[in-house]
PDB file of C-alpha atoms in Angstrom:
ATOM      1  CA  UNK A 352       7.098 -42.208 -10.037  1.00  0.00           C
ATOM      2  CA  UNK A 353       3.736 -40.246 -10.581  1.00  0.00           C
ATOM      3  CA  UNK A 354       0.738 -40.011 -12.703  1.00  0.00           C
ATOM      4  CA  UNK A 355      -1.984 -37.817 -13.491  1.00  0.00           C
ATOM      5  CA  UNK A 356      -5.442 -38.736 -13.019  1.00  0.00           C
ATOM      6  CA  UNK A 357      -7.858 -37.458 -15.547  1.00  0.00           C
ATOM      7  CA  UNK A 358      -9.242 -34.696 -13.207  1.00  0.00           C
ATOM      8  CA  UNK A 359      -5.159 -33.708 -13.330  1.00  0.00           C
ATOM      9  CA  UNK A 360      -4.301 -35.007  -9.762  1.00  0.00           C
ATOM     10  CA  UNK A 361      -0.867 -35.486  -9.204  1.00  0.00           C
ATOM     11  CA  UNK A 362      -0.497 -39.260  -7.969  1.00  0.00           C
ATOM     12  CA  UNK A 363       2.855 -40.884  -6.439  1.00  0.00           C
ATOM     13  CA  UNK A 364       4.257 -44.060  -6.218  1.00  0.00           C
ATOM     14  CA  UNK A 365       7.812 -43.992  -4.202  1.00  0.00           C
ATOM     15  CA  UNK A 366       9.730 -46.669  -1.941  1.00  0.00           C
ATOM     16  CA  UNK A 367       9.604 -44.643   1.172  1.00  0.00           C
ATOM     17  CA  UNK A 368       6.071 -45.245   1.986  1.00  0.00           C
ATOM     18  CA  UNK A 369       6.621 -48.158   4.066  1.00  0.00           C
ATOM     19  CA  UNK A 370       3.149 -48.750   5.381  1.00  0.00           C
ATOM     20  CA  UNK A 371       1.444 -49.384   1.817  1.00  0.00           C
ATOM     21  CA  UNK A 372       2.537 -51.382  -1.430  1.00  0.00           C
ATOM     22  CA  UNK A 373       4.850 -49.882  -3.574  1.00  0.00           C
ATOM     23  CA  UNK A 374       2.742 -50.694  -6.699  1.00  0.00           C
ATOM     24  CA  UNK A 375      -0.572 -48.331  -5.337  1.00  0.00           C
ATOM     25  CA  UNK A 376      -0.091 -44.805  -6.659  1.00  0.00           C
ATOM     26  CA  UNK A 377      -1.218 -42.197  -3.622  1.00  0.00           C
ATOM     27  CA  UNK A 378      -3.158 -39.199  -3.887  1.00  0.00           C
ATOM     28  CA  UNK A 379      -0.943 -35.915  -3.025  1.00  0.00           C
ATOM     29  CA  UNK A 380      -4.445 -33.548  -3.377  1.00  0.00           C
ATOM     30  CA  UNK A 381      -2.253 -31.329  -5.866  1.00  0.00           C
ATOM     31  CA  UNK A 382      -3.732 -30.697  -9.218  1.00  0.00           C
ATOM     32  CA  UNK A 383      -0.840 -30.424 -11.774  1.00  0.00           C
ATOM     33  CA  UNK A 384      -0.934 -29.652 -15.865  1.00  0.00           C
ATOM     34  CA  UNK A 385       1.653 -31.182 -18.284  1.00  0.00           C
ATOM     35  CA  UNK A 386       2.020 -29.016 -21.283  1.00  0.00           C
ATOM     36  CA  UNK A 387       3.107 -30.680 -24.657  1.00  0.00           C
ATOM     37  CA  UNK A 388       7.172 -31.095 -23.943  1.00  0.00           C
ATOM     38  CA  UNK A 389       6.325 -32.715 -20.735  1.00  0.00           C
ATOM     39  CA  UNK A 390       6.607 -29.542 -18.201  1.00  0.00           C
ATOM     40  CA  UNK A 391       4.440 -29.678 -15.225  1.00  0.00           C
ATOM     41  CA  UNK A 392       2.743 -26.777 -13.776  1.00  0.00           C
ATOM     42  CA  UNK A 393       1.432 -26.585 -10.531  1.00  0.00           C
ATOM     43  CA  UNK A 394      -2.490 -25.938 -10.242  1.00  0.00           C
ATOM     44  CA  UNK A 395      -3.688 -25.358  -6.454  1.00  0.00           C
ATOM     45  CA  UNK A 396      -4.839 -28.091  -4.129  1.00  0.00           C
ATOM     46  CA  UNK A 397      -8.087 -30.521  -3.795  1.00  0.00           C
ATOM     47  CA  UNK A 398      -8.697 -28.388  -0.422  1.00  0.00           C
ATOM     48  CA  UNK A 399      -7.668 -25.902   1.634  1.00  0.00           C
ATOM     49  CA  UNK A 400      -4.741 -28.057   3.369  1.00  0.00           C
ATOM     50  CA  UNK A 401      -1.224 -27.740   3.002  1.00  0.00           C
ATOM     51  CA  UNK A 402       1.897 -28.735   5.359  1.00  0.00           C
ATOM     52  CA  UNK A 403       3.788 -26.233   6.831  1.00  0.00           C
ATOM     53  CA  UNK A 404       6.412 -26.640   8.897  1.00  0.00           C
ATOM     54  CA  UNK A 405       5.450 -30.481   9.409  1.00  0.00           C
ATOM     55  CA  UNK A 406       2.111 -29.415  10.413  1.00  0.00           C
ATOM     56  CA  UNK A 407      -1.064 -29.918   8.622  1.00  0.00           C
ATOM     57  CA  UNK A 408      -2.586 -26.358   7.998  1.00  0.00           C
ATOM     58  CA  UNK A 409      -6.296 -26.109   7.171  1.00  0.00           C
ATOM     59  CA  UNK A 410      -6.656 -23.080   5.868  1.00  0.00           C
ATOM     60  CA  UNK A 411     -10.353 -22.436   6.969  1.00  0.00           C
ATOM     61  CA  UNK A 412     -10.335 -23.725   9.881  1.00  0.00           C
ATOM     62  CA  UNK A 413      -7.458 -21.584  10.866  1.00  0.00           C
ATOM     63  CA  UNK A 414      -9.726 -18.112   9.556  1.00  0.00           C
ATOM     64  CA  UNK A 415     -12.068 -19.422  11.840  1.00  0.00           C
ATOM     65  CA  UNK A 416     -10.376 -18.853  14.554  1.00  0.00           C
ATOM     66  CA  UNK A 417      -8.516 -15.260  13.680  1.00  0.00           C
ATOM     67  CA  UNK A 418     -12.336 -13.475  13.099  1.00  0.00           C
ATOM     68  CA  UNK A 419     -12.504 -13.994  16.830  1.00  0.00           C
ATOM     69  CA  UNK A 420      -9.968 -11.259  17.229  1.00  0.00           C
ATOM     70  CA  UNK A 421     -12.761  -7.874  17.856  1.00  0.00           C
ATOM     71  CA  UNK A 422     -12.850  -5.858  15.072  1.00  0.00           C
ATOM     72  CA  UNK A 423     -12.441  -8.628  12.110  1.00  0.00           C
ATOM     73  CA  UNK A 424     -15.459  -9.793  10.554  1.00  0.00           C
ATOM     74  CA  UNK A 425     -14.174 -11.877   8.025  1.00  0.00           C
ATOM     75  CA  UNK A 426     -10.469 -13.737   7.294  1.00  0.00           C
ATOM     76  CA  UNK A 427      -9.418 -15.622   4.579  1.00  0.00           C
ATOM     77  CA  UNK A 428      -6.304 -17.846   4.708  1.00  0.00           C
ATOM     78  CA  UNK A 429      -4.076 -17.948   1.658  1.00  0.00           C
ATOM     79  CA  UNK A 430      -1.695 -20.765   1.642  1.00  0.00           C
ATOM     80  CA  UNK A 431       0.735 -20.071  -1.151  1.00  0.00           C
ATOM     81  CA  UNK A 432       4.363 -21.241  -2.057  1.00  0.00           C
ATOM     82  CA  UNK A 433       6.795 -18.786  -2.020  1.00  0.00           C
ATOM     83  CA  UNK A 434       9.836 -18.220  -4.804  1.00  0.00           C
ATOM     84  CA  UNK A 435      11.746 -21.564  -3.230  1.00  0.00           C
ATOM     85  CA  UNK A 436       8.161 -23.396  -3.345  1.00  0.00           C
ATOM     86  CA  UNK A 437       8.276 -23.609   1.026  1.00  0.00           C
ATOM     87  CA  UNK A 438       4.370 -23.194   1.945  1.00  0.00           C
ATOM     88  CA  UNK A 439       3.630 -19.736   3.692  1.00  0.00           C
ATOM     89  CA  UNK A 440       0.341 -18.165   4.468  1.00  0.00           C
ATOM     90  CA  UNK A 441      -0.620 -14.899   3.665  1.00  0.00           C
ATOM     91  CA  UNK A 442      -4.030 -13.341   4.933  1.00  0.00           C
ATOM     92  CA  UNK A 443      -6.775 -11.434   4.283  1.00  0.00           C
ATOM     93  CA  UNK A 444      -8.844  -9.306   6.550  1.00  0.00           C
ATOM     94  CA  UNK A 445     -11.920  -7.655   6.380  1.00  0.00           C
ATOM     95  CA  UNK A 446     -12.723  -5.192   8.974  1.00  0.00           C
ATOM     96  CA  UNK A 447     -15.906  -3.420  10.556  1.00  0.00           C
ATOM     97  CA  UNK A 448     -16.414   0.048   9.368  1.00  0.00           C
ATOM     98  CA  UNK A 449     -16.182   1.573  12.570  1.00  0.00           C
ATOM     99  CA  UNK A 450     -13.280  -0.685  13.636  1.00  0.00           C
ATOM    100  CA  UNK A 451      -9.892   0.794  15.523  1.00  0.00           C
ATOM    101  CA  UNK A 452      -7.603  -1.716  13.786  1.00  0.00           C
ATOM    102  CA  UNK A 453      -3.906  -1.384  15.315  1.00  0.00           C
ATOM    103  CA  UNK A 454      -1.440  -3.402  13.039  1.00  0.00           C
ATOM    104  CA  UNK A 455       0.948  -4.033  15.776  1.00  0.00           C
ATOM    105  CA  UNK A 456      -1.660  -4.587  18.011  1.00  0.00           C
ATOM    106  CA  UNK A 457      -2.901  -7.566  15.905  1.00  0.00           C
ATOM    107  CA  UNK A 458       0.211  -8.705  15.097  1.00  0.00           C
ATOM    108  CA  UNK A 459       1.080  -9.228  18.954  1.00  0.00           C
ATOM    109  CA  UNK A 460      -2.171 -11.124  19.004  1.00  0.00           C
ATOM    110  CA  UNK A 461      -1.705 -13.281  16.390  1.00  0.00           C
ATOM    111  CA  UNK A 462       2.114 -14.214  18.198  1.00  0.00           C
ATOM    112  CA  UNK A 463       0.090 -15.572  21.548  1.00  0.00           C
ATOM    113  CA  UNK A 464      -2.537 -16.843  19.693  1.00  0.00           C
ATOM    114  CA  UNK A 465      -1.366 -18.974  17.565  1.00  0.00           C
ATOM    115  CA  UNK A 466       2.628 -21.237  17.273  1.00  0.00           C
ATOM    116  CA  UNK A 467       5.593 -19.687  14.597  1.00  0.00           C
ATOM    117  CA  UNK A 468       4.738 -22.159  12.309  1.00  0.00           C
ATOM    118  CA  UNK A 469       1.228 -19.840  11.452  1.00  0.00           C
ATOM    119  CA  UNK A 470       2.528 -16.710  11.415  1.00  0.00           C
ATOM    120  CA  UNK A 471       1.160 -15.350   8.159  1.00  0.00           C
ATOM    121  CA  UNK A 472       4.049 -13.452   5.835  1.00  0.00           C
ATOM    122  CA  UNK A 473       1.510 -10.999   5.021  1.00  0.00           C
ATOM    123  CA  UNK A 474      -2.064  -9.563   5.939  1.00  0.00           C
ATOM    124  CA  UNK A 475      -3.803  -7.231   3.657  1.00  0.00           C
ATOM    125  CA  UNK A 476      -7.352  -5.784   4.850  1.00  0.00           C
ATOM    126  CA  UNK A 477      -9.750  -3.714   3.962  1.00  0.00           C
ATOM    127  CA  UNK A 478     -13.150  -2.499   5.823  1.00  0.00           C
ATOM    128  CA  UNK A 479     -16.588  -4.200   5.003  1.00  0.00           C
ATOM    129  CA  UNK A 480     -19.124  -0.716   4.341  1.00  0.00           C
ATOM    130  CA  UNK A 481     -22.490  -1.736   5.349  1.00  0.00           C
TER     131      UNK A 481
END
C-alpha cells in the first residue's frame, strides 16, 4: 500500500518490513505526482541518495571524491533510472583550461578507484575558462 504526503512523498506500508508495524506508512524519499486517472509519475528524490546495486550511493559525496583525480575541478553525480527504471549514474566533469584530459586514462582511474557497482554509464565534460 502507499500514500502521498502533501509535499508528494511517496509513503509505503508492506508486510515485508519485519522490524516495524505494518500499520506505520515509511518514507521511500521519492517524490511522486498522481495525475487525474490515477497515473503516478516519478519526480526525483528528497536527496542525492539512491541504491544501486544494494549499495547506498550518495551522490555528492561520491563527486567529492572523483575532483581528486588532477585535472577535474568540479564533478557532479547524476543518479538517474535508465529505460528498465535500474539506478545508473551518469557524470559530469568540469575541467581546468589548461588540463591534458585522457578519456581512457580516466576511465582506468575511475576502475581502481572506485567498485563496479559506481562505474558511471556516461561522463560528459567540458573545461571551466577562467
Amino acid at each position: 500500500k502507499y500514500r502521498l504526503q502533501e509535499n508528494q512523498e511517496l509513503q509505503i506500508r508492506c508486510p515485508w518490513i519485519q522490524d516495524r508495524s505494518k500499520r506505520q506508512y515509511l518514507s521511500t524519499g521519492d517524490f511522486i505526482r498522481m495525475d487525474k486517472n490515477g497515473l503516478l509519475y516519478y519526480l526525483g528524490r528528497m536527496n542525492d541518495s539512491s541504491n544501486i546495486g544494494g549499495h547506498v550511493v550518495h551522490g555528492d559525496e561520491l563527486a567529492k571524491k572523483i575532483t581528486a583525480y588532477p585535472s577535474i575541478i568540479e564533478a557532479r553525480v547524476i543518479i538517474y533510472k535508465n529505460e528498465i527504471l535500474i539506478p545508473e549514474l551518469r557524470l559530469k566533469l568540469t575541467l581546468k583550461n589548461d588540463a591534458v584530459f585522457d578519456q581512457d586514462d580516466f576511465k582506468n582511474w575511475l576502475e581502481k578507484t572506485f567498485p563496479k557497482y559506481l562505474q558511471p554509464k556516461s561522463v560528459d565534460y567540458s573545461f571551466k575558462y577562467a
